[in-house]
Short mmCIF file of C-alpha atoms (C1' of nucleotides) in Angstrom, two decimals:
data_model
loop_
_atom_site.label_atom_id
_atom_site.label_comp_id
_atom_site.label_asym_id
_atom_site.label_seq_id
_atom_site.Cartn_x
_atom_site.Cartn_y
_atom_site.Cartn_z
CA MET A 648 28.37 -26.29 41.86
CA PRO A 649 25.83 -27.21 38.82
CA LEU A 650 26.54 -24.19 36.87
CA ILE A 651 30.57 -23.76 36.46
CA ILE A 652 30.69 -27.46 35.46
CA ASP A 653 27.75 -27.31 32.86
CA SER A 654 29.44 -24.39 31.66
CA ILE A 655 32.91 -26.28 31.29
CA GLU A 656 30.97 -29.24 30.00
CA LYS A 657 29.17 -27.29 26.81
CA HIS A 658 32.21 -27.09 24.98
CA VAL A 659 34.01 -30.16 26.77
CA SER A 660 32.80 -33.57 28.73
CA LEU A 661 33.79 -34.75 32.03
CA THR A 662 33.86 -38.36 34.12
CA PRO A 663 32.53 -37.74 37.32
CA GLU A 664 35.88 -38.17 38.88
CA GLU A 665 37.16 -35.75 36.80
CA LYS A 666 33.97 -33.47 37.83
CA GLU A 667 35.21 -34.58 41.95
CA LEU A 668 38.71 -33.34 41.19
CA PHE A 669 37.95 -30.11 39.49
CA ALA A 670 35.57 -29.24 42.34
CA SER A 671 37.77 -30.51 45.10
CA LYS A 672 40.02 -27.11 43.65
CA LEU A 673 37.81 -24.51 44.32
CA GLU A 674 36.94 -22.19 46.64
CA ILE A 675 33.88 -20.70 47.46
CA GLN A 676 33.21 -17.15 47.83
CA GLN A 677 29.95 -14.52 48.76
CA HIS A 678 30.75 -10.68 48.68
CA LYS A 679 28.89 -7.76 49.34
CA ALA A 680 28.53 -5.03 46.40
CA LYS A 681 31.19 -2.59 46.27
CA THR A 682 33.71 -5.04 47.90
CA ILE A 683 37.13 -4.49 45.58
CA LEU A 684 38.48 -8.23 45.09
CA LEU A 685 41.64 -7.11 43.75
CA SER A 686 43.57 -3.57 43.52
CA PRO A 687 46.08 -1.98 40.76
CA GLY A 688 49.31 -3.34 42.69
CA GLU A 689 48.27 -6.81 43.21
CA ILE A 690 49.22 -9.70 41.85
CA CYS A 691 46.21 -11.63 40.53
CA GLN A 692 45.99 -15.20 42.26
CA TYR A 693 42.55 -16.05 41.61
CA SER A 694 40.53 -17.10 38.03
CA TYR A 695 36.50 -15.96 39.30
CA PHE A 696 33.39 -17.53 37.78
CA VAL A 697 30.56 -15.66 38.75
CA ASN A 698 27.54 -18.02 39.96
CA SER A 699 25.65 -14.80 41.25
CA GLY A 700 25.57 -11.14 41.27
CA VAL A 701 27.66 -8.98 38.79
CA LEU A 702 31.41 -7.88 38.84
CA ARG A 703 33.27 -5.45 36.47
CA SER A 704 37.05 -5.01 36.22
CA PHE A 705 38.32 -1.40 34.97
CA ASN A 706 41.54 0.65 35.88
CA ILE A 707 42.08 4.16 37.13
CA ASN A 708 44.52 6.60 34.96
CA ASP A 709 46.08 10.02 35.80
CA ASN A 710 43.07 11.93 35.82
CA ILE A 711 40.89 9.71 38.37
CA VAL A 712 39.00 8.86 35.58
CA GLU A 713 37.66 5.05 35.78
CA HIS A 714 37.66 2.39 32.64
CA VAL A 715 35.57 -0.22 32.42
CA LEU A 716 37.50 -3.68 30.68
CA GLN A 717 34.42 -5.82 31.59
CA PHE A 718 31.60 -6.72 33.15
CA ALA A 719 30.85 -10.35 34.61
CA CYS A 720 27.07 -11.97 35.25
CA LYS A 721 26.05 -15.45 35.92
CA GLY A 722 27.79 -17.98 34.59
CA TRP A 723 31.00 -15.48 33.26
CA TRP A 724 34.69 -15.70 34.22
CA ILE A 725 36.95 -12.47 35.37
CA GLY A 726 40.02 -11.50 36.58
CA ASP A 727 43.27 -9.86 35.54
CA MET A 728 44.67 -12.24 32.81
CA TYR A 729 47.75 -9.81 32.59
CA SER A 730 48.54 -10.14 36.16
CA LEU A 731 47.58 -13.87 36.34
CA ILE A 732 49.73 -14.90 33.37
CA SER A 733 52.65 -13.35 34.41
CA GLN A 734 52.52 -13.02 38.11
CA LYS A 735 53.34 -9.84 38.20
CA PRO A 736 51.91 -6.62 40.06
CA GLY A 737 48.18 -5.75 37.70
CA ASN A 738 47.00 -2.36 36.55
CA LEU A 739 43.24 -3.63 37.35
CA PHE A 740 40.62 -3.27 39.95
CA ILE A 741 38.20 -5.78 40.32
CA GLU A 742 34.92 -4.59 42.21
CA VAL A 743 31.53 -6.46 42.99
CA LEU A 744 29.03 -4.56 41.42
CA GLU A 745 25.68 -6.94 42.96
CA ASP A 746 26.06 -8.85 45.88
CA ALA A 747 27.97 -12.39 44.38
CA GLU A 748 28.55 -15.60 45.18
CA LEU A 749 32.17 -16.17 43.42
CA VAL A 750 33.86 -19.72 42.89
CA LEU A 751 37.38 -19.20 42.78
CA LEU A 752 39.92 -21.43 40.94
CA SER A 753 43.48 -20.90 41.97
CA LYS A 754 46.22 -19.99 39.37
CA GLU A 755 48.22 -23.02 40.80
CA ASN A 756 44.89 -25.36 40.84
CA GLN A 757 44.23 -23.53 37.49
CA GLU A 758 47.46 -25.53 36.34
CA GLN A 759 47.44 -28.38 37.79
CA LEU A 760 44.23 -29.19 35.92
CA TYR A 761 45.82 -28.64 33.35
CA THR A 762 48.25 -31.42 33.29
CA GLU A 763 45.99 -33.62 35.42
CA ILE A 764 42.79 -33.10 32.96
CA PRO A 765 44.16 -31.80 29.57
CA LYS A 766 40.60 -31.41 28.26
CA LEU A 767 40.23 -28.86 30.97
CA GLU A 768 43.23 -27.05 29.51
CA ARG A 769 40.93 -27.61 26.05
CA PHE A 770 38.15 -25.88 27.64
CA PHE A 771 40.19 -23.05 28.62
CA ARG A 772 41.62 -22.90 25.23
CA ILE A 773 38.58 -22.20 23.66
CA LEU A 774 36.68 -19.56 26.57
CA ILE A 775 40.34 -17.53 26.14
CA GLU A 776 39.89 -17.73 22.05
CA ASN A 777 36.42 -17.01 22.63
CA SER A 778 36.81 -13.96 24.69
CA LEU A 779 40.02 -12.95 22.37
CA VAL A 780 37.84 -13.08 19.47
CA ALA A 781 35.16 -10.84 21.67
CA HIS A 782 37.81 -8.19 22.52
CA GLN A 783 38.88 -7.81 19.03
CA GLU A 784 35.10 -7.01 18.28
CA ARG A 785 35.04 -4.32 20.86
CA LEU A 786 38.32 -2.85 19.67
CA MET A 787 37.28 -2.65 16.06
CA ASP A 788 33.92 -1.32 17.20
CA ASN A 789 36.04 1.40 19.27
CA LEU A 790 38.08 2.76 15.78
CA SER A 791 34.92 2.53 13.63
CA LEU A 792 31.95 3.31 15.14
CA SER A 793 30.06 6.43 17.19
CA ALA A 794 29.48 6.42 20.85
CA GLU A 795 26.11 6.07 19.66
CA GLU A 796 26.72 2.72 18.05
CA ARG A 797 28.92 1.40 20.52
CA PHE A 798 26.02 2.02 23.24
CA ASP A 799 23.58 0.25 20.50
CA LYS A 800 25.85 -2.38 20.64
CA PHE A 801 25.98 -2.58 24.33
CA CYS A 802 22.11 -2.76 24.67
CA LYS A 803 22.23 -5.87 22.20
CA ARG A 804 24.35 -7.97 23.53
CA TYR A 805 23.95 -7.10 27.34
CA PRO A 806 20.23 -6.26 27.70
CA ASP A 807 20.32 -7.33 31.43
CA LEU A 808 23.10 -5.16 32.62
CA MET A 809 21.19 -2.40 31.68
CA GLN A 810 19.11 -2.78 34.82
CA LYS A 811 21.14 -3.51 36.95
CA ILE A 812 24.20 -1.06 36.58
CA PRO A 813 24.45 2.47 36.87
CA GLN A 814 24.70 3.67 33.74
CA LYS A 815 27.71 6.17 34.67
CA GLN A 816 29.25 2.49 34.23
CA ILE A 817 27.81 1.78 31.08
CA ALA A 818 29.62 5.14 29.83
CA SER A 819 32.69 4.31 30.97
CA TYR A 820 32.10 0.69 28.99
CA ILE A 821 32.02 2.16 25.62
CA GLY A 822 34.65 5.12 26.60
CA VAL A 823 32.28 8.21 27.13
CA THR A 824 31.84 10.78 30.02
CA PRO A 825 28.81 10.30 32.12
CA GLU A 826 27.72 14.11 30.70
CA PHE A 827 28.22 12.81 27.15
CA PHE A 828 26.29 9.61 27.95
CA SER A 829 22.69 11.87 29.47
CA LYS A 830 22.98 13.91 26.88
CA MET A 831 23.29 11.28 23.88
CA LYS A 832 20.65 9.51 25.94
CA SER A 833 18.09 12.21 25.72
CA ARG A 834 18.57 13.20 22.02
CA ILE A 835 17.48 9.21 21.02
CA LEU A 836 14.52 9.89 23.55
CA LYS A 837 13.90 12.99 21.46
CA ASN A 838 14.50 11.03 17.97
CA LYS A 839 12.50 8.15 18.94
CA ILE A 840 9.02 10.35 19.16
CA MET B 1389 61.53 -24.20 9.40
CA PRO B 1390 63.71 -23.55 12.57
CA LEU B 1391 62.38 -20.21 13.31
CA ILE B 1392 58.31 -21.71 13.76
CA ILE B 1393 60.11 -24.41 16.35
CA ASP B 1394 61.95 -22.75 18.19
CA SER B 1395 59.37 -20.28 18.71
CA ILE B 1396 57.22 -23.35 19.90
CA GLU B 1397 59.79 -24.56 21.86
CA LYS B 1398 60.00 -20.97 24.15
CA HIS B 1399 56.71 -22.50 25.82
CA VAL B 1400 57.04 -26.36 25.10
CA SER B 1401 59.16 -28.86 24.60
CA LEU B 1402 59.11 -31.41 21.68
CA THR B 1403 60.62 -34.65 21.13
CA PRO B 1404 62.34 -34.87 17.80
CA GLU B 1405 58.85 -37.13 16.69
CA GLU B 1406 57.17 -34.30 17.53
CA LYS B 1407 58.56 -31.93 15.33
CA GLU B 1408 58.66 -34.18 12.67
CA LEU B 1409 54.66 -34.91 12.84
CA PHE B 1410 54.44 -31.23 13.24
CA ALA B 1411 56.44 -30.15 10.35
CA SER B 1412 54.30 -32.94 8.15
CA LYS B 1413 51.14 -30.83 8.82
CA LEU B 1414 52.24 -27.32 7.74
CA GLU B 1415 52.85 -25.57 4.00
CA ILE B 1416 54.95 -22.88 3.22
CA GLN B 1417 54.01 -20.30 0.77
CA GLN B 1418 55.92 -17.18 -0.67
CA HIS B 1419 53.48 -14.38 -1.29
CA LYS B 1420 54.09 -10.44 -2.81
CA ALA B 1421 53.50 -7.39 -0.86
CA LYS B 1422 50.19 -6.34 -2.05
CA THR B 1423 48.63 -10.07 -2.09
CA ILE B 1424 45.16 -10.19 -0.28
CA LEU B 1425 44.98 -13.98 1.35
CA LEU B 1426 41.79 -13.35 2.75
CA SER B 1427 38.83 -11.03 2.14
CA PRO B 1428 35.95 -10.04 4.32
CA GLY B 1429 32.81 -12.96 3.46
CA GLU B 1430 35.39 -15.59 3.14
CA ILE B 1431 36.10 -18.68 5.80
CA CYS B 1432 39.46 -18.22 7.21
CA GLN B 1433 40.90 -21.73 6.94
CA TYR B 1434 44.63 -21.40 7.64
CA SER B 1435 46.31 -20.17 11.22
CA TYR B 1436 49.53 -18.00 9.06
CA PHE B 1437 52.90 -18.19 10.45
CA VAL B 1438 55.32 -15.01 9.52
CA ASN B 1439 58.45 -16.40 8.44
CA SER B 1440 59.75 -13.49 6.69
CA GLY B 1441 57.63 -10.32 5.34
CA VAL B 1442 55.02 -7.86 6.67
CA LEU B 1443 51.25 -9.08 6.87
CA ARG B 1444 48.19 -6.66 7.98
CA SER B 1445 44.35 -7.65 9.04
CA PHE B 1446 41.94 -5.00 8.69
CA ASN B 1447 38.61 -4.32 7.83
CA ILE B 1448 36.30 -1.53 6.36
CA ASN B 1449 33.35 0.00 7.26
CA ASP B 1450 30.77 1.57 5.54
CA ASN B 1451 32.35 4.61 4.69
CA ILE B 1452 35.21 2.82 3.14
CA VAL B 1453 37.73 3.42 5.90
CA GLU B 1454 40.30 1.13 6.81
CA HIS B 1455 41.29 0.46 10.64
CA VAL B 1456 44.09 -2.16 11.23
CA LEU B 1457 43.51 -4.87 13.81
CA GLN B 1458 46.83 -6.48 13.78
CA PHE B 1459 50.23 -6.33 12.24
CA ALA B 1460 52.93 -9.35 11.69
CA CYS B 1461 56.47 -9.74 11.20
CA LYS B 1462 58.73 -12.25 11.28
CA GLY B 1463 57.74 -14.49 14.02
CA TRP B 1464 54.22 -13.58 14.60
CA TRP B 1465 50.82 -15.76 14.39
CA ILE B 1466 48.20 -13.61 12.00
CA GLY B 1467 45.21 -14.63 10.93
CA ASP B 1468 40.65 -14.33 11.17
CA MET B 1469 40.22 -15.59 14.56
CA TYR B 1470 36.52 -15.02 14.36
CA SER B 1471 36.02 -16.52 11.33
CA LEU B 1472 38.91 -19.63 12.01
CA ILE B 1473 37.03 -21.26 14.60
CA SER B 1474 33.22 -20.22 14.30
CA GLN B 1475 33.85 -21.19 10.36
CA LYS B 1476 31.95 -18.81 9.84
CA PRO B 1477 32.45 -15.95 6.94
CA GLY B 1478 34.86 -13.59 8.56
CA ASN B 1479 35.09 -9.63 8.19
CA LEU B 1480 38.96 -9.33 7.99
CA PHE B 1481 41.15 -8.64 4.42
CA ILE B 1482 44.36 -10.52 5.07
CA GLU B 1483 47.04 -8.45 3.20
CA VAL B 1484 51.00 -8.57 2.55
CA LEU B 1485 52.60 -5.63 3.32
CA GLU B 1486 56.14 -6.59 2.39
CA ASP B 1487 57.13 -9.61 -0.08
CA ALA B 1488 56.74 -12.83 2.54
CA GLU B 1489 57.36 -16.69 3.03
CA LEU B 1490 54.23 -17.97 5.49
CA VAL B 1491 54.45 -21.17 7.31
CA LEU B 1492 50.44 -22.25 6.74
CA LEU B 1493 48.66 -24.35 9.09
CA SER B 1494 45.40 -25.35 8.55
CA LYS B 1495 42.33 -26.23 11.22
CA GLU B 1496 42.02 -29.35 10.63
CA ASN B 1497 45.36 -29.61 10.91
CA GLN B 1498 45.89 -27.56 14.34
CA GLU B 1499 43.08 -29.19 15.69
CA GLN B 1500 44.40 -33.11 15.02
CA LEU B 1501 47.70 -31.36 16.58
CA TYR B 1502 45.79 -30.71 19.63
CA THR B 1503 45.05 -34.36 20.18
CA GLU B 1504 48.07 -35.66 18.61
CA ILE B 1505 50.53 -33.60 20.33
CA PRO B 1506 48.42 -32.68 24.02
CA LYS B 1507 52.05 -29.94 24.13
CA LEU B 1508 50.50 -28.17 21.18
CA GLU B 1509 47.35 -27.27 22.42
CA ARG B 1510 49.09 -25.81 25.36
CA PHE B 1511 50.88 -23.87 23.03
CA PHE B 1512 48.33 -22.42 21.56
CA ARG B 1513 46.31 -21.79 24.41
CA ILE B 1514 49.45 -19.62 26.25
CA LEU B 1515 49.66 -17.43 22.64
CA ILE B 1516 46.15 -16.64 22.62
CA GLU B 1517 46.28 -15.73 26.25
CA ASN B 1518 49.20 -13.13 25.90
CA SER B 1519 47.38 -11.92 22.37
CA LEU B 1520 44.13 -11.10 24.73
CA VAL B 1521 46.21 -9.63 27.36
CA ALA B 1522 48.09 -7.41 24.56
CA HIS B 1523 44.45 -6.83 23.00
CA GLN B 1524 43.31 -5.85 26.53
CA GLU B 1525 46.05 -3.47 26.88
CA ARG B 1526 45.12 -1.45 23.21
CA LEU B 1527 41.67 -1.42 23.81
CA MET B 1528 42.41 0.19 27.63
CA ASP B 1529 44.92 2.43 25.81
CA ASN B 1530 42.51 3.64 23.48
CA LEU B 1531 40.01 4.62 26.24
CA SER B 1532 42.09 6.32 27.63
CA LEU B 1533 45.25 8.02 25.73
CA SER B 1534 45.41 11.05 23.43
CA ALA B 1535 46.42 9.88 20.19
CA GLU B 1536 49.93 10.92 20.65
CA GLU B 1537 50.32 9.04 23.59
CA ARG B 1538 49.37 5.84 21.98
CA PHE B 1539 51.54 6.82 19.06
CA ASP B 1540 54.49 7.19 21.68
CA LYS B 1541 53.21 3.38 22.50
CA PHE B 1542 53.21 2.18 19.25
CA CYS B 1543 56.99 3.53 18.65
CA LYS B 1544 57.95 2.25 21.50
CA ARG B 1545 56.52 -1.51 21.33
CA TYR B 1546 57.04 -1.88 17.07
CA PRO B 1547 60.32 0.33 16.23
CA ASP B 1548 61.26 -1.93 13.70
CA LEU B 1549 57.81 -1.59 11.84
CA MET B 1550 58.19 1.76 11.42
CA GLN B 1551 60.62 1.88 8.46
CA LYS B 1552 59.24 -0.45 6.89
CA ILE B 1553 55.06 0.42 6.49
CA PRO B 1554 53.41 3.83 4.90
CA GLN B 1555 52.89 5.61 8.18
CA LYS B 1556 48.56 5.82 6.81
CA GLN B 1557 48.93 2.27 8.04
CA ILE B 1558 50.23 3.45 11.47
CA ALA B 1559 47.54 6.25 11.53
CA SER B 1560 44.57 3.53 11.23
CA TYR B 1561 46.48 1.18 13.37
CA ILE B 1562 45.84 3.83 15.94
CA GLY B 1563 43.04 5.19 15.44
CA VAL B 1564 43.30 8.74 13.92
CA THR B 1565 42.61 10.17 9.82
CA PRO B 1566 46.01 10.13 8.12
CA GLU B 1567 45.36 13.85 7.58
CA PHE B 1568 45.70 14.67 11.41
CA PHE B 1569 48.67 11.80 11.51
CA SER B 1570 50.33 13.93 9.82
CA LYS B 1571 49.59 17.29 11.77
CA MET B 1572 50.40 15.78 15.02
CA LYS B 1573 53.81 14.27 13.35
CA SER B 1574 55.21 17.92 12.41
CA ARG B 1575 53.80 19.29 16.01
CA ILE B 1576 55.50 16.65 18.08
CA LEU B 1577 59.05 17.44 15.68
CA LYS B 1578 58.60 21.30 16.27
CA ASN B 1579 57.69 20.80 20.22
CA LYS B 1580 61.17 18.28 20.42
CA ILE B 1581 63.56 21.70 18.50
"C1'" DT C 793 13.47 13.64 59.96
"C1'" DT C 794 17.35 15.51 58.32
"C1'" DT C 795 21.34 14.54 56.50
"C1'" DT C 796 24.99 13.31 53.56
"C1'" DG C 797 26.55 10.66 50.01
"C1'" DT C 798 25.98 9.34 45.37
"C1'" DA C 799 23.70 9.11 40.21
"C1'" DC C 800 21.77 11.77 36.79
"C1'" DT C 801 20.77 15.88 33.69
"C1'" DT C 802 20.79 20.11 31.59
"C1'" DA C 803 23.61 24.16 29.28
"C1'" DA C 804 27.39 27.10 28.44
"C1'" DC C 805 31.51 26.68 26.46
"C1'" DC C 806 36.08 24.24 24.61
"C1'" DT C 807 39.22 21.00 21.73
"C1'" DA C 808 40.93 16.69 20.47
"C1'" DG C 809 40.17 15.02 16.20
"C1'" DG C 810 37.42 14.62 11.20
"C1'" DT C 811 36.88 16.26 6.61
"C1'" DT C 812 37.71 18.66 2.28
"C1'" DA C 813 40.58 20.03 -1.05
"C1'" DA C 814 44.76 20.94 -2.78
"C1'" DG C 815 49.39 20.64 -4.02
"C1'" DA C 816 54.26 18.85 -3.18
"C1'" DA C 817 56.75 13.56 -2.73
"C1'" DA C 818 58.21 10.10 -3.74
"C1'" DG C 819 57.75 5.46 -6.04
"C1'" DC C 820 56.90 2.52 -9.82
"C1'" DA C 821 56.60 1.46 -14.03
"C1'" DT C 822 56.86 2.23 -19.26
"C1'" DA D 655 63.49 10.16 -18.80
"C1'" DT D 656 58.33 10.20 -18.30
"C1'" DG D 657 53.46 9.58 -16.98
"C1'" DC D 658 51.06 7.18 -13.01
"C1'" DT D 659 49.70 6.17 -8.96
"C1'" DT D 660 50.03 6.30 -4.12
"C1'" DT D 661 51.79 8.81 0.02
"C1'" DC D 662 52.68 12.75 2.61
"C1'" DT D 663 51.84 17.47 4.15
"C1'" DT D 664 49.28 21.53 4.89
"C1'" DA D 665 45.44 24.60 5.59
"C1'" DA D 666 40.77 26.43 6.39
"C1'" DC D 667 36.68 24.78 8.40
"C1'" DC D 668 33.72 21.37 11.31
"C1'" DT D 669 31.73 18.66 15.32
"C1'" DA D 670 31.42 14.67 18.22
"C1'" DG D 671 32.67 14.07 22.54
"C1'" DG D 672 34.96 16.74 26.65
"C1'" DT D 673 34.80 20.17 30.90
"C1'" DT D 674 33.11 22.84 34.13
"C1'" DA D 675 29.80 23.75 36.97
"C1'" DA D 676 24.75 24.18 38.94
"C1'" DG D 677 21.28 21.89 39.91
"C1'" DT D 678 17.93 17.74 40.67
"C1'" DA D 679 16.43 12.85 42.71
"C1'" DC D 680 17.05 9.46 45.51
"C1'" DA D 681 19.33 6.39 48.54
"C1'" DA D 682 21.24 4.92 52.86
"C1'" DA D 683 22.99 6.22 57.39
"C1'" DA D 684 22.70 8.97 61.27
#
DNA sequence: TTTTGTACTTAACCTAGGTTAAGAAAGCAT
DNA sequence: ATGCTTTCTTAACCTAGGTTAAGTACAAAA
């Protein structure tokens, strides 16, 4: 599994033995689109690394409205962080949007690796730092930008996702209804002409 | 500085020598309310731990509107994570809201400590994990809850802050204007009677 | 080929929250 | 006490985005 190793070695370098030890703790799974890997109420046991395909994490509030927390495509990690670290029942769905090959790292194996290969604890520290910064920026964007500006940023940040996923998912990610998203999109088109 | 050590030992235990090494890397500062510790465009050099007092981090968008990213009172860490890890100019102000005693840990010292005392890298990994979970929850709340529900959660989560800071700051944190916040507050009062 | 379901669009109408403006209250310094 | 500044309130009016509902366009089953 070269992709996951490569992505780690962008931040820390591993010896061949360390790579082997690491690889021995991983599990590979193939999943079809629409598969639900995790549902609210369940305890998240894995960090998922995406070799190919697209996943999303989202929740559903009382009104049956979905809200997307994260998309993950090739080279990204996804999971229910809250449930994973607390080992309590989570609030998120994790769903496969496009047929995917995933690398699974169980909570226990991850903890073991932290002590067996401290460089991996560093890697995950850095990974989570970057994720925190991204979430902080998205939070501030939601507080200060209009829907159109958020959409604009989304297009620039995830240009490849636009083709791959239904636009209602993007609407949900930027925090508007599919109807408003559609209205907004046609307004943008008109203004460009 | 017992508070910062205590807060670390809730997650990892340190030997007396490690505590001493750690303490030797810290700097203590007193600051009056209204002091600006960091402004947009500057590069953040420190993680700030709050011994006493209250701080906030916030940004200002084009329209001269402030948005609060975080409050920090006794026992909390604050900083501009984006600028700190990238060592690029940041977007945040960090301001003292109530006279404060702070413990400063410089970026270089923090990196040194990670290798000198790997347990500290673990501590900060856990700290950041928790921060990430909190930001994820706040993000989802902003997508799915009304202003009143967000205010409700804020009151429950930070009951002590209500007395300490001007309510316009709380309005800014939950993402509404001070005027609307005031209207909402009086509506809530009426409904309780 | 028809059916069925899901995604997308459009339009009329609605509301949570924003804007503007003016006054009241409360700190804080002189 | 007296002004000066900042915070808070209220009210009239406004708008971004939500809701409801109906219709269109596909794609997957059957």
